[in-house]
PDB file of C-alpha atoms in Angstrom:
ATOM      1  CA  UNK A 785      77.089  50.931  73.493  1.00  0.00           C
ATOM      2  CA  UNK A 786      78.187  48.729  76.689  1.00  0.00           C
ATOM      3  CA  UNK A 787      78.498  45.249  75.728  1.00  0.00           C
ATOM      4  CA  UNK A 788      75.520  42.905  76.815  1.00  0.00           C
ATOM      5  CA  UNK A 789      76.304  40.141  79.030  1.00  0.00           C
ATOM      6  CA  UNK A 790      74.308  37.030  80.236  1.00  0.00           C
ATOM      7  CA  UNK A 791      75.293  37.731  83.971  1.00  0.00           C
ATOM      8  CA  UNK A 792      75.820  41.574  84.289  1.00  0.00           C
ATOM      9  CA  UNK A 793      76.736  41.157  87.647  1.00  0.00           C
ATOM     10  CA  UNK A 794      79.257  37.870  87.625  1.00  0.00           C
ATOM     11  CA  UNK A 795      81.420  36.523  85.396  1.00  0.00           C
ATOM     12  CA  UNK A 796      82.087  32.770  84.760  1.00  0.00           C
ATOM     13  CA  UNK A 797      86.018  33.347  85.348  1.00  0.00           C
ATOM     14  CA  UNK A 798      85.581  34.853  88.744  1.00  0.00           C
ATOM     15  CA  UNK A 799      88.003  32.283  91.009  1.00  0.00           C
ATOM     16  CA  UNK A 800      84.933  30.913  92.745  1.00  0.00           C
ATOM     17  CA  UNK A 801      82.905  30.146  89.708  1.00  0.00           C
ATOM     18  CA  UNK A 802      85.412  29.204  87.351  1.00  0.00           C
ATOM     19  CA  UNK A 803      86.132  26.188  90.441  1.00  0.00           C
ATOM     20  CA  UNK A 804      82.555  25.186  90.755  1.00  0.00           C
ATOM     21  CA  UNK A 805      82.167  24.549  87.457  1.00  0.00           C
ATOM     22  CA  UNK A 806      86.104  22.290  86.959  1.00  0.00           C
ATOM     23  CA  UNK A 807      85.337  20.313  90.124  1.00  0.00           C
ATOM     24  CA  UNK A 808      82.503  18.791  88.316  1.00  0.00           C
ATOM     25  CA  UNK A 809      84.180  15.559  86.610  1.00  0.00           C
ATOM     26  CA  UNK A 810      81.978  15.544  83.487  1.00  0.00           C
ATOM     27  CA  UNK A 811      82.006  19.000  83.110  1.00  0.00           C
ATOM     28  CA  UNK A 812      86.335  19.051  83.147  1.00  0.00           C
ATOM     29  CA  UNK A 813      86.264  16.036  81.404  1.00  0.00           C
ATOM     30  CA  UNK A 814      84.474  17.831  78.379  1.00  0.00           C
ATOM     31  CA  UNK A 815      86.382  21.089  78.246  1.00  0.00           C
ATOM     32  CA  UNK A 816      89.421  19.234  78.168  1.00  0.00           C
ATOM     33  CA  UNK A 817      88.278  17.156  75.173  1.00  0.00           C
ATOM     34  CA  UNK A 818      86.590  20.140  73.563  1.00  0.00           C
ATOM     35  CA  UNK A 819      90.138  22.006  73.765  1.00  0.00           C
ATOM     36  CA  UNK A 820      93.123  19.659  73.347  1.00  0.00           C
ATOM     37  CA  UNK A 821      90.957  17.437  71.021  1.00  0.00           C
ATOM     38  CA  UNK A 822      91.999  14.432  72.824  1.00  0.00           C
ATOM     39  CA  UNK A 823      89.998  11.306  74.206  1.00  0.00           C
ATOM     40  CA  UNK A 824      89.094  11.583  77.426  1.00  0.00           C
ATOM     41  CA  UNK A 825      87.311   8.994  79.538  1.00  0.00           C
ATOM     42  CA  UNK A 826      86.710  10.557  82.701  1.00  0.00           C
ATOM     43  CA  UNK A 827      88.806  12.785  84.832  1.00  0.00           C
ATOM     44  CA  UNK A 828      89.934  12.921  88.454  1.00  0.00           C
ATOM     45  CA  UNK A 829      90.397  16.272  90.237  1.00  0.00           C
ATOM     46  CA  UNK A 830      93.319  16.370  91.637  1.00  0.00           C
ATOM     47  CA  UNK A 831      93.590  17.531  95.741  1.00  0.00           C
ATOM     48  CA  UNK A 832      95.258  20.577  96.534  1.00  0.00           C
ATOM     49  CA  UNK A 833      95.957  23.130  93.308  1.00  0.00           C
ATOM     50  CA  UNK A 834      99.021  24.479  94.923  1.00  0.00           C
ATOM     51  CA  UNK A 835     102.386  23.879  94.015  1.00  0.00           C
ATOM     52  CA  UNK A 836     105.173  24.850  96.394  1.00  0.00           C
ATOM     53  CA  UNK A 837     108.538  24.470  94.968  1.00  0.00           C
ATOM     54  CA  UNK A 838     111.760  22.368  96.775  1.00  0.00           C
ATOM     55  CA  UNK A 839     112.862  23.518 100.302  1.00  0.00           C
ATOM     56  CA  UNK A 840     115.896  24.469  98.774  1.00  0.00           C
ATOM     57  CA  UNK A 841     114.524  27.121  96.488  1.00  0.00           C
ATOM     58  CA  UNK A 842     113.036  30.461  97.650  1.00  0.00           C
ATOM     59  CA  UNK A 843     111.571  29.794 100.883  1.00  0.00           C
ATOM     60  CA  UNK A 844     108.252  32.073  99.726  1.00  0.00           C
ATOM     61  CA  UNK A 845     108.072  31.131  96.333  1.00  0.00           C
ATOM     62  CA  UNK A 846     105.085  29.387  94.983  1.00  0.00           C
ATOM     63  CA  UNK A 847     102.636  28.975  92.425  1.00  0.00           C
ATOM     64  CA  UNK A 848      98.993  27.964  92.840  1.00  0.00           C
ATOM     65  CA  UNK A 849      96.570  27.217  89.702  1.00  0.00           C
ATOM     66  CA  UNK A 850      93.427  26.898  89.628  1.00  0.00           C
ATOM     67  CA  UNK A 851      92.271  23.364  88.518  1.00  0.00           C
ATOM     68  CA  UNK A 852      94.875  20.394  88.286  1.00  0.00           C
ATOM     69  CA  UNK A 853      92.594  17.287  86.248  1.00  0.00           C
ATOM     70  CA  UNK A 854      94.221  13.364  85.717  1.00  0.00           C
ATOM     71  CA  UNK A 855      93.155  11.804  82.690  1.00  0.00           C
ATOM     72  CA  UNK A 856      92.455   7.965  82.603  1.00  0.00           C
ATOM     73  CA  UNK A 857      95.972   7.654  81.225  1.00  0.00           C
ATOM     74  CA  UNK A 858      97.382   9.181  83.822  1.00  0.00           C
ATOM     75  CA  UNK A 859      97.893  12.718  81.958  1.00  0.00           C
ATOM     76  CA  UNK A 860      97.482  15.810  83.981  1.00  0.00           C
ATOM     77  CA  UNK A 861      95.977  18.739  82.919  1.00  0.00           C
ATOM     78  CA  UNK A 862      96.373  22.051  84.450  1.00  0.00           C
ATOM     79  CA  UNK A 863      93.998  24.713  83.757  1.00  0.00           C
ATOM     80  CA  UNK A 864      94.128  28.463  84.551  1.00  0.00           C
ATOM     81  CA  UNK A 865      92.242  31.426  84.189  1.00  0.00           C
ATOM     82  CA  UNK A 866      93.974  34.745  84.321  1.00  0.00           C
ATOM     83  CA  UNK A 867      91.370  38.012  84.107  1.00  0.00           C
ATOM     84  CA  UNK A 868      94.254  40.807  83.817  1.00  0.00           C
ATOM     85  CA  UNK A 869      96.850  41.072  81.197  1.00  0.00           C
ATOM     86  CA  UNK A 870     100.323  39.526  82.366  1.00  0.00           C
ATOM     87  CA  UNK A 871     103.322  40.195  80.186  1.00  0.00           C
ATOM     88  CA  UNK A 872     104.891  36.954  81.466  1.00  0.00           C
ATOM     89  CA  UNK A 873     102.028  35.057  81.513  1.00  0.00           C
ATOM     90  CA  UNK A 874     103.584  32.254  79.474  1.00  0.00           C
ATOM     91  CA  UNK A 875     106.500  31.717  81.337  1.00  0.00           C
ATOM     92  CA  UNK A 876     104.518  31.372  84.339  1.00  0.00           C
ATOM     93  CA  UNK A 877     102.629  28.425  82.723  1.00  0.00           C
ATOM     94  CA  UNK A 878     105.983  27.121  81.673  1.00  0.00           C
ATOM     95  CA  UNK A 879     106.447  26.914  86.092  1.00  0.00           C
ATOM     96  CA  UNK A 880     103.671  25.400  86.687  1.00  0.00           C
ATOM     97  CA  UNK A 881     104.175  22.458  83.916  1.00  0.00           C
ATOM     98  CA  UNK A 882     108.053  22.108  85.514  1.00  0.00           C
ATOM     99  CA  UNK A 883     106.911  22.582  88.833  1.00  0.00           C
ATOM    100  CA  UNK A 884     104.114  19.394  88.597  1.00  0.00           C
ATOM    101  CA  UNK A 885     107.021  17.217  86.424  1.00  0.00           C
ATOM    102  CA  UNK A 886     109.050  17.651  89.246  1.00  0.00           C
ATOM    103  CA  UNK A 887     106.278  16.955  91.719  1.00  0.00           C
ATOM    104  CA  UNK A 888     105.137  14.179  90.197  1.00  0.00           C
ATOM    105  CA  UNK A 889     108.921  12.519  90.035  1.00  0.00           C
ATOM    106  CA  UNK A 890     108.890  13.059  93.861  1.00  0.00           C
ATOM    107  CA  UNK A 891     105.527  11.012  94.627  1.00  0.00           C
ATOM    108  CA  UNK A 892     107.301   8.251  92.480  1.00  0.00           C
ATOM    109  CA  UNK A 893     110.853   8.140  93.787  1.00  0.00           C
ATOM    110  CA  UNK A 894     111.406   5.710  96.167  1.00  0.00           C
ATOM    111  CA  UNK A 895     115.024   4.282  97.569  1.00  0.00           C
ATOM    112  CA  UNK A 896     114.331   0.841  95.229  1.00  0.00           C
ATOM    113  CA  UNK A 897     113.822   3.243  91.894  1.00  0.00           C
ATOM    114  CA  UNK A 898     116.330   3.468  89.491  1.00  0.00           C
ATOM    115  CA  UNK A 899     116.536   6.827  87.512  1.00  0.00           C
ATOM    116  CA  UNK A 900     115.662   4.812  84.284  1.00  0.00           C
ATOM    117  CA  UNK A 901     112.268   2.684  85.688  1.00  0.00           C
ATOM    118  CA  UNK A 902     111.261   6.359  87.559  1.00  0.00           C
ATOM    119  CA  UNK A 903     111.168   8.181  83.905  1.00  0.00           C
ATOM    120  CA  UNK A 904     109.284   4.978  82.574  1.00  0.00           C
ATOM    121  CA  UNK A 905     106.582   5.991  85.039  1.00  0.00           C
ATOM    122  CA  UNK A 906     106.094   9.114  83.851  1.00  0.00           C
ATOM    123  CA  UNK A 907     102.929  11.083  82.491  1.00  0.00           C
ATOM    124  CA  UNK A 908     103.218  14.160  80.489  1.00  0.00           C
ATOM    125  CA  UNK A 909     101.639  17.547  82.058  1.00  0.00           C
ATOM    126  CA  UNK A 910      99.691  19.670  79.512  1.00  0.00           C
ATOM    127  CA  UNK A 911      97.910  23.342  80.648  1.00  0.00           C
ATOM    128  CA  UNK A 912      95.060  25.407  79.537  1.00  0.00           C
ATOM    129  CA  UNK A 913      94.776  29.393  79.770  1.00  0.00           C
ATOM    130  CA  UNK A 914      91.221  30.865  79.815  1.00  0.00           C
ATOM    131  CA  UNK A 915      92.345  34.671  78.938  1.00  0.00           C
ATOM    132  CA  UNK A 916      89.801  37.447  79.268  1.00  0.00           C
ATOM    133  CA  UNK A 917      92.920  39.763  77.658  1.00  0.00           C
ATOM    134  CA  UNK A 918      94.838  38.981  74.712  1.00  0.00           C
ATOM    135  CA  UNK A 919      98.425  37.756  75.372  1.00  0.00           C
ATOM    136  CA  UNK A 920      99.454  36.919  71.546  1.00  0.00           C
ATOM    137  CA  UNK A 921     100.003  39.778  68.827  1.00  0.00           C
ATOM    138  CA  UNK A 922      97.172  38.636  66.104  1.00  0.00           C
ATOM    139  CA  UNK A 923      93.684  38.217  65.790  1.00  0.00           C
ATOM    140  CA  UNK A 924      93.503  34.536  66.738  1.00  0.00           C
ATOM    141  CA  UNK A 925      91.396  33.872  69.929  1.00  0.00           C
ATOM    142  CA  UNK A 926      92.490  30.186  70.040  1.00  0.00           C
ATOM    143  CA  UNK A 927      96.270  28.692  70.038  1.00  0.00           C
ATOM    144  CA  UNK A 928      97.814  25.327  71.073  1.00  0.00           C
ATOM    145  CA  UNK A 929     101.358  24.997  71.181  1.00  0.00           C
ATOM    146  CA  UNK A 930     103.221  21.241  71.236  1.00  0.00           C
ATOM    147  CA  UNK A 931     106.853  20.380  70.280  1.00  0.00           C
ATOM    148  CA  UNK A 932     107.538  19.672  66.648  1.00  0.00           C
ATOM    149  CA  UNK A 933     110.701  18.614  64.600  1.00  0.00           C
ATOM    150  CA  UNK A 934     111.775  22.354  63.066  1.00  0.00           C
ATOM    151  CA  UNK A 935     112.783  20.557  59.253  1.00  0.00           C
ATOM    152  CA  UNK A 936     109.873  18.395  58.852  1.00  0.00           C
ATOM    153  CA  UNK A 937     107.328  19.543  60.951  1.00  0.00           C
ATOM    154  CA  UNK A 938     106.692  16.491  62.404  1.00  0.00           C
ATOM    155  CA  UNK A 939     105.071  16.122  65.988  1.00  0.00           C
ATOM    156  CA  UNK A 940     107.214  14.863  68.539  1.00  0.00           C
ATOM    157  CA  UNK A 941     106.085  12.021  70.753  1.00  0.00           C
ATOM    158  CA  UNK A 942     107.498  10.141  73.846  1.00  0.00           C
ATOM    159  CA  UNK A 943     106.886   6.875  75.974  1.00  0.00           C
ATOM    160  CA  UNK A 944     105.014   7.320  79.237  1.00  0.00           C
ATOM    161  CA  UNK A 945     103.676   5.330  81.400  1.00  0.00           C
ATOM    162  CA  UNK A 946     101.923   2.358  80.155  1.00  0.00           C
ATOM    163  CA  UNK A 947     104.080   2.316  76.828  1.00  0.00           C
ATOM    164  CA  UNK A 948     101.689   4.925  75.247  1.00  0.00           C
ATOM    165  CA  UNK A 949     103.110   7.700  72.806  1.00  0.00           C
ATOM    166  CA  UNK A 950     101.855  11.032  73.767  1.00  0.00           C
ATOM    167  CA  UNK A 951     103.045  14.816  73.253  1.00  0.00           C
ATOM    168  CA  UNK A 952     105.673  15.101  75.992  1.00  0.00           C
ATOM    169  CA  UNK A 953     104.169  18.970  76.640  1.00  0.00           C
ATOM    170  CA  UNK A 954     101.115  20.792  74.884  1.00  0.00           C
ATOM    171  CA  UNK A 955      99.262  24.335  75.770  1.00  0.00           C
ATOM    172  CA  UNK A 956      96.300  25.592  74.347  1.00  0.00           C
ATOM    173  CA  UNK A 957      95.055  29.466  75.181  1.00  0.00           C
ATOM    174  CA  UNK A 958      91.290  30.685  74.855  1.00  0.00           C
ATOM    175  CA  UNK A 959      91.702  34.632  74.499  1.00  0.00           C
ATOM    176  CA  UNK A 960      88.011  35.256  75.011  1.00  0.00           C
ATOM    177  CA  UNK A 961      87.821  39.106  74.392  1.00  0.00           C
ATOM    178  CA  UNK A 962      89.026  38.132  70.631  1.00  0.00           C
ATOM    179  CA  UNK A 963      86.378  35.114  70.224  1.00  0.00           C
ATOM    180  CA  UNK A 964      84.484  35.366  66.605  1.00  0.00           C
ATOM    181  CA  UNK A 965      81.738  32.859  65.549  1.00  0.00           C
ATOM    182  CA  UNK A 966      83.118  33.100  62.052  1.00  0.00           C
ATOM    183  CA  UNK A 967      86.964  32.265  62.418  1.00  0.00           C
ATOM    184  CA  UNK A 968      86.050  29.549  65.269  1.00  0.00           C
ATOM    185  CA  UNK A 969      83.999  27.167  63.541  1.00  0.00           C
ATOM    186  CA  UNK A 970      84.243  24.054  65.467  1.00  0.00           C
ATOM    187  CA  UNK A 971      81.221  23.318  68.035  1.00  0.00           C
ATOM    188  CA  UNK A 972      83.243  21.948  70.390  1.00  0.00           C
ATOM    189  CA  UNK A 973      84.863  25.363  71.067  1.00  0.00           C
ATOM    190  CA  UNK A 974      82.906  27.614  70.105  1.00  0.00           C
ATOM    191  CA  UNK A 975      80.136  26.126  72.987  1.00  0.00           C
ATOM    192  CA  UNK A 976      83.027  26.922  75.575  1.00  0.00           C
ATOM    193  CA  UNK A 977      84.154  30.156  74.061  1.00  0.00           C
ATOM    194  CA  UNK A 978      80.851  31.216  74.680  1.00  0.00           C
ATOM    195  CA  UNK A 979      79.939  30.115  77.639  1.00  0.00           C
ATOM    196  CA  UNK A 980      83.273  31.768  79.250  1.00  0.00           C
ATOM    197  CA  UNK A 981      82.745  35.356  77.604  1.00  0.00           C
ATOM    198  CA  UNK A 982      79.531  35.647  79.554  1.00  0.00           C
ATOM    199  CA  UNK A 983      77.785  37.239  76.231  1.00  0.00           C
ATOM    200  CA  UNK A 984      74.478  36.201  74.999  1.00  0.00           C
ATOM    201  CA  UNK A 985      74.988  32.723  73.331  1.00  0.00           C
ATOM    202  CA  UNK A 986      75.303  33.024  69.717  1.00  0.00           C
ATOM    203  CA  UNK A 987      74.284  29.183  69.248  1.00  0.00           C
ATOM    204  CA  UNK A 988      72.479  26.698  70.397  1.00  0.00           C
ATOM    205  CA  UNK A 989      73.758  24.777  73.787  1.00  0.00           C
ATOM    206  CA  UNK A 990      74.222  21.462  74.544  1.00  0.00           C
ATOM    207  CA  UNK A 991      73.468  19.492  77.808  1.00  0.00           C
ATOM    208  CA  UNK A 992      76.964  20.524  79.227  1.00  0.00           C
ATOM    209  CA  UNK A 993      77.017  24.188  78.812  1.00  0.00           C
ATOM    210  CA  UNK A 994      73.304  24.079  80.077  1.00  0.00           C
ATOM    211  CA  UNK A 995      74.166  22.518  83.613  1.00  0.00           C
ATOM    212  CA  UNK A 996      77.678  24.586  83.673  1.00  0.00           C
ATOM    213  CA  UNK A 997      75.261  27.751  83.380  1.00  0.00           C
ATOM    214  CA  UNK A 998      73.205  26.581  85.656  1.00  0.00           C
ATOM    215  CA  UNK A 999      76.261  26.535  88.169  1.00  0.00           C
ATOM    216  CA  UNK A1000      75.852  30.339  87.947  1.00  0.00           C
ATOM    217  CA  UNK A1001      72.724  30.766  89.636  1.00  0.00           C
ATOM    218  CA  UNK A1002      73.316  32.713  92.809  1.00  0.00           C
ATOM    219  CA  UNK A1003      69.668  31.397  94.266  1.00  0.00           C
ATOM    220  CA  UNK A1004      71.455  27.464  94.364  1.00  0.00           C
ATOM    221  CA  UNK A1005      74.411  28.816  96.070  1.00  0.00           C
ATOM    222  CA  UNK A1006      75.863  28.037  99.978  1.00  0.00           C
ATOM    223  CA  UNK A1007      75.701  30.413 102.268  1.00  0.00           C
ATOM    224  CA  UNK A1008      79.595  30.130 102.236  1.00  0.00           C
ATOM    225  CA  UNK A1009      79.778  30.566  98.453  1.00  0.00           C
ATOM    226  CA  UNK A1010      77.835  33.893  98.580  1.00  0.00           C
ATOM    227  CA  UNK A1011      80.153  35.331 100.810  1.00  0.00           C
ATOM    228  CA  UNK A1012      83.502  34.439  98.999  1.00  0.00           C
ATOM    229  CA  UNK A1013      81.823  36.063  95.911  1.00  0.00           C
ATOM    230  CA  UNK A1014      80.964  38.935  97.505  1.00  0.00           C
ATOM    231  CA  UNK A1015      84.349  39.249  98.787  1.00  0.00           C
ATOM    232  CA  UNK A1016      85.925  38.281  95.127  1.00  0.00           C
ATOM    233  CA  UNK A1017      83.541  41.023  93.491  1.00  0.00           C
ATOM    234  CA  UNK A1018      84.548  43.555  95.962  1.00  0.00           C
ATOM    235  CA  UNK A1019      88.342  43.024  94.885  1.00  0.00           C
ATOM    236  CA  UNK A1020      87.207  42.780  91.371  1.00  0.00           C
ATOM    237  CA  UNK A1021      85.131  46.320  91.467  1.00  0.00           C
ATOM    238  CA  UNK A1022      88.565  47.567  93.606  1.00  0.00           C
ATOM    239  CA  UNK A1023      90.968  46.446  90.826  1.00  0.00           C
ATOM    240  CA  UNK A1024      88.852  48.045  88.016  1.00  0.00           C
ATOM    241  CA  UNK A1025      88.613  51.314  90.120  1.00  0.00           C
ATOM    242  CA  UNK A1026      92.362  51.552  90.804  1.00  0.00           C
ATOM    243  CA  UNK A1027      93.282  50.687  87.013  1.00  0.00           C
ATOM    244  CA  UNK A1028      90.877  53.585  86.580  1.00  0.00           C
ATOM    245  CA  UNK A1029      92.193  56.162  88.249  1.00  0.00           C
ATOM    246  CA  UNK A1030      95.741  55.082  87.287  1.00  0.00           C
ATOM    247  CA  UNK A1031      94.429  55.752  83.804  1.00  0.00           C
ATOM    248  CA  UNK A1032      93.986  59.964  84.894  1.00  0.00           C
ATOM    249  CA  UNK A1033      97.091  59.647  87.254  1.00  0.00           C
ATOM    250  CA  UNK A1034      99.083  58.081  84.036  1.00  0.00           C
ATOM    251  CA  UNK A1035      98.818  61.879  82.647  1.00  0.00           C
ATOM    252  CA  UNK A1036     100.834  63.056  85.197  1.00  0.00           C
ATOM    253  CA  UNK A1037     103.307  60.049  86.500  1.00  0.00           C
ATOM    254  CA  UNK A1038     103.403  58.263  82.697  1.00  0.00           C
ATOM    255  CA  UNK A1039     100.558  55.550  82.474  1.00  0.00           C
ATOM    256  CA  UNK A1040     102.875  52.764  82.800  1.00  0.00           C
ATOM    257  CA  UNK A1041     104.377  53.928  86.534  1.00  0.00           C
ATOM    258  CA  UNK A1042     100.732  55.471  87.311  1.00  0.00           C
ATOM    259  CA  UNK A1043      98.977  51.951  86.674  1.00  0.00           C
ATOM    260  CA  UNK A1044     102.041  49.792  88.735  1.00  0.00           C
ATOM    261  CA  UNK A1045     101.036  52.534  91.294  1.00  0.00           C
ATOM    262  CA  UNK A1046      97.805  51.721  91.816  1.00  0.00           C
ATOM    263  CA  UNK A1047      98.432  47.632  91.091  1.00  0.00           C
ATOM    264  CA  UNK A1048     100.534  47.913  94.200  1.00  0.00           C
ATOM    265  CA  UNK A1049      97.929  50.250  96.708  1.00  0.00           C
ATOM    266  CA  UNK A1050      95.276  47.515  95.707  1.00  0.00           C
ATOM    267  CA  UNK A1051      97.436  44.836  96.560  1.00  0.00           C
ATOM    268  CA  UNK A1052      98.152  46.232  99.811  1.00  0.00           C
ATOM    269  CA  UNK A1053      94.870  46.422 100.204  1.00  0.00           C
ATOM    270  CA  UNK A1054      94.000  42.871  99.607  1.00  0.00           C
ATOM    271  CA  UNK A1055      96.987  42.135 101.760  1.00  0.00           C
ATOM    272  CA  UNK A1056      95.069  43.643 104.738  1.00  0.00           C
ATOM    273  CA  UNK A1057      92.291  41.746 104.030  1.00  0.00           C
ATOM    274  CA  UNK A1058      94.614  38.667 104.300  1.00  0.00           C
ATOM    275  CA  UNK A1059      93.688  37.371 100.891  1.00  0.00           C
ATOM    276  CA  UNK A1060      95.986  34.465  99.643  1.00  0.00           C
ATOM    277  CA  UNK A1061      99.440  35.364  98.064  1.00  0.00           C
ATOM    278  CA  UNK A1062      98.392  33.759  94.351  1.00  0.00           C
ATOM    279  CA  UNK A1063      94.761  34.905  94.950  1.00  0.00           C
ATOM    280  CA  UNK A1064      96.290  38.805  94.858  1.00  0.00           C
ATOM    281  CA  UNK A1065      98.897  38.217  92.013  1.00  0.00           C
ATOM    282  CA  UNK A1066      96.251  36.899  89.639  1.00  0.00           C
ATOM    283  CA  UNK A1067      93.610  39.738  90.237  1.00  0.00           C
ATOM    284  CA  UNK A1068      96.749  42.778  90.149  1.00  0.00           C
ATOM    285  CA  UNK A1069      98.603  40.945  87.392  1.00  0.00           C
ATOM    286  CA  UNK A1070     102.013  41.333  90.003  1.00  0.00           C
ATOM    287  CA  UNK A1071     104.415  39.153  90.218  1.00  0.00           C
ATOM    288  CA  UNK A1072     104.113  36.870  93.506  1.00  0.00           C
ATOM    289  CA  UNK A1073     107.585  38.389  94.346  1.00  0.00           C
ATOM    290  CA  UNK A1074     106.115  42.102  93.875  1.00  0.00           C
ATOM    291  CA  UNK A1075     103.160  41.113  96.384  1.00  0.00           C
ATOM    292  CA  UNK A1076     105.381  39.668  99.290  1.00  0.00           C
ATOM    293  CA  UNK A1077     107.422  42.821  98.854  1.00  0.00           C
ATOM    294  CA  UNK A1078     104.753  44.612 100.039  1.00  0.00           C
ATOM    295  CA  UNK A1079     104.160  42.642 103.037  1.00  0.00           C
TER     296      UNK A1079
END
């Protein structure tokens, strides 16, 4: 029996939507307290979600992600929604937390800063994965992951800006195709696993998950919006036919070379469509380096 879904024909982590509804303050601001169970204030969206590395690394190596949020504290919150299964997912989300420390050091060095007073103005980077695959080996849908001393457990803290203590790192992951009412009990997350697995809500909503759902109707859209979903959905609907057919060509090539097969035609696809580098990796679940190859 196919699975029954609030909106059969989108899906709130399509690129587009999944943007419409974390460029809404209020919105961000409550996800990010709902999931890292911190106190947030309100929340600034950061401008520009791209992150290009130093001139002297790899000339056509980036990363982009999809929502970069500062807290009133100063801490920054990346958040990222990946739709295909990607072996080295977390080490990716290891880049982009290195890749904004060492952005962020930039915008504060200046010839009068010493190394000391520029690591005094620090504020610690934490990320968020929205995962409509699993990524971890057990039945949890919901992780967060923060240093700790090994022998006593304890959580480790550090000065940032301000003279506030705060986890120097944390990530949390939402694996939405293993979400269960019963093992996720708190309301907080539960509203957001919810609203994010696009099935038929299982509670009752609040005010925030009402006006994020209401972000999903097509009828309030721009003109411009329509068209980039109909362009997203067409890539979508391209991705899930090429993963099927690699699924009958697997019998013949192996699955594993028949499925990087067809990752790669659609990708080269996309490419002639002159889709954005990051845009392609995270819909093919290639490596940026694997997409520029094909270029």
């Amino acid at each position: 029996m196919p699975t029954q879904l609030r909106h059969p024909d989108l899906s709130p982590t399509m690129d587009l939507i999944a943007k419409k509804i974390f460029h809404k303050q209020h919105l961000t601001a409550d996800f990010i307290r709902s999931v890292l169970n911190i106190p947030v204030v309100s929340v600034e969206i950061l401008d520009g979600t791209q992150i290009q590395l130093a001139e002297y690394d790899h000339p056509n190596f980036y990363t982009a992600v999809d929502v970069c949020a500062k807290l009133e504290d100063g801490t920054q919150v990346i958040i990222e929604v990946q739709v295909t299964k990607q072996r080295s997912f977390f080490n990716r989300m290891l880049a982009y937390l290195a890749n904004q420390i060492t952005d962020n050091l930039k915008r504060l060095k200046t010839d009068q800063n010493k190394t000391h007073t520029l690591y005094s103005k620090m504020d610690p980077v934490y990320c968020i994965a929205i995962l409509e695959k699993e990524h971890f080996n057990d039945d949890r849908a919901f992780h967060t992951l923060s240093l700790y001393d090994e022998e006593t457990l304890t959580p480790v803290y550090s000065d940032f800006h301000g003279s506030s203590q705060r986890p120097p790192m944390k990530f949390a992951f939402l694996e939405l195709n293993k979400y269960n009412k019963d093992r996720i009990t708190e309301y907080h997350l539960q509203k957001w696993f919810e609203f994010f697995s696009n099935k038929p809500f299982d509670i009752e909503i609040d005010p925030v998950i009402k006006e994020a759902e209401g972000l999903l109707d097509q009828t309030q859209w721009t003109k411009e919006e329509k068209r980039m979903f109909d362009q997203e959905r067409r890539n979508r609907d391209l991705y899930e036919g090429a993963i099927a057919q690699a699924t009958y060509d697997g019998q013949q090539l192996g699955i594993k070379q028949g499925i990087q097969k067809s990752k790669m035609e659609m990708a080269k696809a996309m490419l002639k469509d002159k889709l954005d580098i990051p845009f392609i990796a995270k819909y093919t679940g290639l490596t940026t380096d694997e997409v520029l190859s094909l270029q």
